[in-house]
Amino acid sequence: MRDTDLFQLALGLSSPWTVTRSEFDGQDGRLDLYVDFPRGSRFACPRCGREGCAVHDTKDDTWRHLDFFQHRTHLHARTPRVTCPDCGVLKVATPWARAGSGFTLLFEAYLLALAKAMPIANAAERLGEHDTRLWRIVEHYVWRAVEALDLREVRRIAADETSARRGHDYISLFIDMARRKVVYVSEGKDAATVKEFAEFLEAHGGDRRSVTDASIDMGAAFEAGIKQNFPNAEITFDKFHVIKLANEAVDEVRRQEVKNRFQIKGRRYIFLKNVDRLTTEEKQALSELEAQNLDTVQAMQIRMNLQQLFTMDEKTARRYLDRWHAWVKVCDLAPMKRLAKTIIAKSKGILRSISTGLSNGVLEAINGNVQAAKRKAKGYRSKRNLKAIVYLIAGDVLAKSPT
Ligand SMILES: [Zn+2]
């Protein structure tokens, strides 16, 4: 077997394409493969598919291919233009690359696999390519896949925001609870992002009136957005956000108290952890603090009692929540009273999370992955890049490879 036959097999080329010659430069570690077709070959018209069109002329092209072992590999071919009696003179699509790409499909597939696992900058270094060229490939496939998303079956959604950069710059993620994937990413975190999502949903075969449930945080923006844009969606306030809000109230009590009582300083973490997660030493410290009847301890008990809610069935939870509220509203801790007021105002959606079992847990996990990717990439040059990566890793839009 000749080396060209071997490469022919490795490339999976079929008639009329053959590998005619290979050049190996040991010094540069570079392999060049020349692919050609025999004189007189005919091709199908790339527009109408008519077979047997004659070649009009050719143009020399080069593609970066997957490395053979450690050797950078390039494919060279003269790309024909054919004359179709109906369509005129058109460039033929080569079977190993998409039109206009300087990379073969296999190379692009490899890059997309890398992009799910590492920042593009690292992939660029590994592949010896400039990262803007690689971003162009990633974006091409991601946006094409997003364009093709089929959202007909979307019934239950969850939304959350995640920071795009340091500071107060956000993107909002919308997930389809059934497939547990991000199906829409938008810039900002206001009610307008929900409207954008409703429009995107309908542009992809979905129907806003078919959405029955929306799991969101207790911020006013998403709630207003859901009410305005999803007329049949029941709102669920997810457990994670309820506890987060309660933790913030506890922390506010602690900060007020710490001004007067130095002994709580440096003990913040104790009050934010569940008791069964504390170390022996932390438990000891906690019981000493409890003996002093601190406000912070009381606030923490209120928070832990609230958390109990999520272990009950809906009917029990409803009665329990009323008792909890009656207790908290007469305590002396302003942040906890404010918390109780909010919880009661939102109790319908909170209790609904118990009956439907909907939670943003999957979104929290997705959020964690997005933030980890962002940290590894040391940030993204643009929100568009970040959005593409979110679709890639949390939307899994490229579950199918391009080859
Ligand atoms: Zn044609």
PDB file of C-alpha atoms and ligand atoms in Angstrom, residues 44-50 53 82-88 90, ligand 1:
ATOM      1  CA  ALA A  44     -23.189  17.706  -9.041  1.00  0.00           C
ATOM      2  CA  CYS A  45     -24.443  21.271  -9.096  1.00  0.00           C
ATOM      3  CA  PRO A  46     -24.149  22.645  -5.538  1.00  0.00           C
ATOM      4  CA  ARG A  47     -27.448  24.512  -5.894  1.00  0.00           C
ATOM      5  CA  CYS A  48     -29.937  22.253  -7.727  1.00  0.00           C
ATOM      6  CA  GLY A  49     -28.117  18.929  -7.346  1.00  0.00           C
ATOM      7  CA  ARG A  50     -28.072  18.185 -11.065  1.00  0.00           C
ATOM      8  CA  CYS A  53     -21.859  19.124 -14.519  1.00  0.00           C
ATOM      9  CA  VAL A  82     -18.929  23.772 -12.400  1.00  0.00           C
ATOM     10  CA  THR A  83     -21.201  24.967 -15.143  1.00  0.00           C
ATOM     11  CA  CYS A  84     -24.824  24.013 -14.507  1.00  0.00           C
ATOM     12  CA  PRO A  85     -27.181  24.605 -17.462  1.00  0.00           C
ATOM     13  CA  ASP A  86     -29.807  25.928 -15.019  1.00  0.00           C
ATOM     14  CA  CYS A  87     -27.785  27.684 -12.311  1.00  0.00           C
ATOM     15  CA  GLY A  88     -24.676  28.920 -14.077  1.00  0.00           C
ATOM     16  CA  LEU A  90     -20.870  27.696  -9.103  1.00  0.00           C
TER      17      LEU A  90
HETATM   18 ZN    ZN B   1     -27.913  23.712 -10.884  1.00  0.00          ZN
END
